[in-house]
């Protein structure tokens, strides 16, 4: 049974039950950053199964409120968000593209039924990451096939939605940047991530919906660092990741694990094996403290090598994790803007 907002495991008929369903949806949104992916995916799957009965109650008047179109819309909006969350976990953490495809399709359809173009566009944008990566060296901006169609459809929905969609349009640039990296279009990816980084620095001007809580300055910074690394800009990627990590709380273990994993990749690309090992150990330390909430552990094994591993890990385990931010970094350099790391758009 999906846990309710007050952890009671019980609900009451009609409007209160709908309110509980919405509250649980918001709770799962927060758990995304603190819960093992497989565990949360199972919890959200249970949660979505409860929506059928609620929609029946809202539609036929059997609930305490006598049935209300606004109730039905509320359930569909919450369900669409839950399906989007489930699809994100399956796509980005569990790497189960078949399951993600089904979840994102349902999310898109349910959002459309709820009349929520922002959620519908988000589900479409995620589906652009389902297609296989194109071989490096494809013509820049060729934009052929399923990903381009999904992104174009998402952008059309957001454009039609007007001002309320401005923040989601910023995030869409981040998704397109991730897609460009996968297709080897590094110059285009750098331009896109630079644009979204600049836009998010003016975040108050472009607010995002509550469910889009992954579109933060630090997370966009993580993406930019990853794009720079993929483009071979190793020094810039290092600076970007270190700078962006300065905005992450010390007890945000999931996000810190991601940043340290990204820094391990940077040092490995720079043939700095000992440093790569050290950052990988730091990432493992945060995983031990907070769980493998981002599915990062699997990416670390390639950086844990040589005889440095045991000594580093033991020494790090005895000391608190401290932000590795040089005091003289005052701005992010490199083409396009600021930020980087593992792909968590």
XYZ file of C-alpha atoms in Angstrom, residues 105-311:
207
model
C 3.141 7.326 -22.352
C 0.561 6.995 -19.569
C 1.824 10.197 -17.972
C 1.454 12.082 -21.232
C -2.064 10.758 -21.865
C -3.204 11.418 -18.306
C -1.798 14.951 -18.306
C -3.645 15.665 -21.544
C -6.889 14.394 -19.989
C -6.259 16.674 -17.013
C -5.670 19.650 -19.304
C -2.117 20.162 -17.990
C 0.149 21.037 -20.943
C 3.223 21.503 -18.723
C 3.096 17.958 -17.361
C 2.252 16.645 -20.821
C 5.285 18.430 -22.291
C 7.546 17.096 -19.523
C 6.507 13.523 -20.287
C 7.116 14.115 -23.997
C 10.540 15.590 -23.314
C 11.585 12.604 -21.223
C 10.536 10.270 -24.017
C 13.143 11.968 -26.228
C 15.784 10.254 -24.082
C 14.375 6.776 -24.736
C 15.771 6.411 -28.246
C 19.166 4.813 -28.750
C 22.117 7.168 -28.948
C 23.185 8.157 -32.431
C 26.778 7.471 -33.435
C 29.201 10.263 -32.600
C 29.865 12.388 -35.643
C 26.316 12.744 -36.933
C 25.573 16.075 -38.589
C 25.071 18.713 -35.915
C 21.478 19.789 -35.538
C 20.201 17.165 -37.967
C 17.409 16.463 -35.446
C 15.974 13.426 -37.176
C 13.709 10.752 -35.789
C 11.696 10.158 -32.640
C 13.672 12.360 -30.191
C 13.405 15.450 -32.380
C 9.671 14.896 -32.880
C 9.078 14.486 -29.140
C 11.061 17.609 -28.287
C 9.326 19.643 -30.984
C 5.910 18.543 -29.714
C 6.881 19.431 -26.152
C 8.119 22.866 -27.202
C 4.891 23.510 -29.138
C 2.789 22.670 -26.075
C 4.832 24.969 -23.855
C 4.826 27.821 -26.339
C 1.051 27.610 -26.596
C 0.776 27.638 -22.782
C 2.407 31.074 -22.683
C 3.994 32.770 -19.666
C 3.331 29.991 -17.087
C 5.517 27.659 -19.151
C 8.619 29.875 -19.262
C 10.501 27.959 -16.573
C 9.638 24.595 -18.139
C 10.917 25.896 -21.480
C 14.238 26.606 -19.746
C 14.329 23.028 -18.506
C 13.506 21.759 -21.993
C 16.811 23.244 -23.161
C 18.508 21.034 -20.559
C 16.775 17.946 -21.953
C 17.776 18.887 -25.493
C 21.342 19.374 -24.306
C 21.358 15.882 -22.784
C 19.970 14.471 -26.016
C 22.644 16.298 -28.038
C 25.398 14.835 -25.834
C 24.052 11.348 -26.448
C 24.121 12.007 -30.181
C 27.668 13.412 -30.153
C 26.545 16.955 -31.006
C 28.776 18.583 -28.401
C 28.830 22.142 -29.752
C 25.045 22.214 -29.827
C 24.870 20.690 -26.331
C 27.185 23.388 -24.979
C 25.069 26.151 -26.487
C 21.862 24.713 -25.062
C 23.166 24.102 -21.549
C 24.712 27.565 -21.530
C 21.361 29.049 -22.420
C 19.498 27.193 -19.686
C 22.187 28.008 -17.099
C 21.845 31.698 -17.904
C 18.065 31.499 -17.761
C 18.034 29.689 -14.417
C 20.325 32.318 -12.932
C 17.264 34.527 -13.396
C 15.057 31.870 -11.842
C 12.616 34.236 -10.170
C 11.703 35.656 -13.557
C 10.968 32.148 -14.864
C 9.344 30.182 -12.002
C 8.838 26.445 -12.419
C 5.983 24.232 -11.197
C 6.448 22.598 -7.798
C 6.889 19.185 -9.402
C 9.871 20.445 -11.433
C 12.101 20.559 -8.354
C 15.073 19.073 -10.222
C 15.571 22.269 -12.253
C 17.886 23.961 -9.733
C 21.044 25.966 -10.319
C 23.199 23.177 -8.864
C 21.621 20.443 -10.983
C 21.891 22.495 -14.148
C 25.506 23.091 -13.135
C 25.977 19.337 -12.854
C 24.639 18.855 -16.361
C 26.876 21.566 -17.784
C 29.970 19.979 -16.287
C 29.022 16.683 -17.854
C 28.496 18.328 -21.238
C 31.876 20.049 -20.995
C 33.559 16.767 -20.103
C 31.905 14.991 -23.024
C 33.145 17.771 -25.299
C 36.713 17.274 -24.037
C 36.815 20.484 -21.982
C 38.235 18.746 -18.928
C 39.563 21.754 -17.000
C 36.357 23.698 -17.523
C 34.288 20.698 -16.440
C 36.326 20.455 -13.228
C 35.822 24.150 -12.427
C 32.121 23.975 -13.211
C 31.481 20.951 -11.008
C 33.452 22.334 -8.074
C 31.692 25.671 -8.311
C 28.207 24.175 -8.648
C 28.759 21.786 -5.742
C 29.266 24.795 -3.490
C 25.497 25.292 -3.566
C 24.716 21.772 -2.300
C 24.091 21.129 1.395
C 26.568 18.857 3.122
C 23.812 16.420 4.134
C 22.318 16.197 0.625
C 23.953 12.816 0.160
C 22.288 11.914 -3.121
C 23.347 15.055 -4.925
C 26.844 15.054 -3.388
C 27.329 11.452 -4.506
C 26.493 12.572 -8.036
C 28.919 15.471 -7.948
C 31.773 13.365 -6.602
C 31.076 10.729 -9.259
C 31.248 13.466 -11.890
C 34.546 14.721 -10.481
C 35.896 11.156 -10.522
C 35.060 11.020 -14.230
C 36.828 14.353 -14.806
C 40.019 13.209 -13.066
C 39.985 9.890 -14.898
C 39.693 11.751 -18.210
C 42.713 13.820 -17.140
C 44.698 10.644 -16.327
C 44.688 11.502 -12.638
C 43.986 8.033 -11.287
C 44.620 8.744 -7.621
C 42.351 11.800 -7.612
C 39.655 9.881 -9.504
C 39.824 7.163 -6.886
C 39.541 9.707 -4.092
C 36.425 11.308 -5.531
C 34.885 7.883 -6.158
C 35.475 7.008 -2.504
C 33.841 10.282 -1.466
C 30.831 9.343 -3.580
C 30.662 5.932 -1.908
C 30.817 7.624 1.494
C 27.710 9.657 0.668
C 25.968 6.576 -0.729
C 26.620 4.782 2.554
C 25.236 7.750 4.481
C 22.121 8.308 2.391
C 21.629 5.242 0.203
C 22.180 4.887 -3.518
C 19.347 7.304 -4.138
C 20.477 8.305 -7.611
C 21.725 4.910 -8.775
C 25.280 6.285 -8.768
C 27.129 3.251 -7.354
C 27.216 1.386 -10.664
C 29.101 4.241 -12.335
C 31.921 4.263 -9.784
C 33.619 0.906 -10.239
C 35.750 2.071 -13.176
C 37.355 4.759 -10.998
C 38.154 2.504 -8.038
C 41.511 1.008 -8.918
C 45.118 0.560 -7.848
C 46.257 0.301 -4.252
C 44.885 3.736 -3.400
C 41.374 2.431 -2.874
C 41.628 0.861 0.562
C 43.787 3.591 2.083
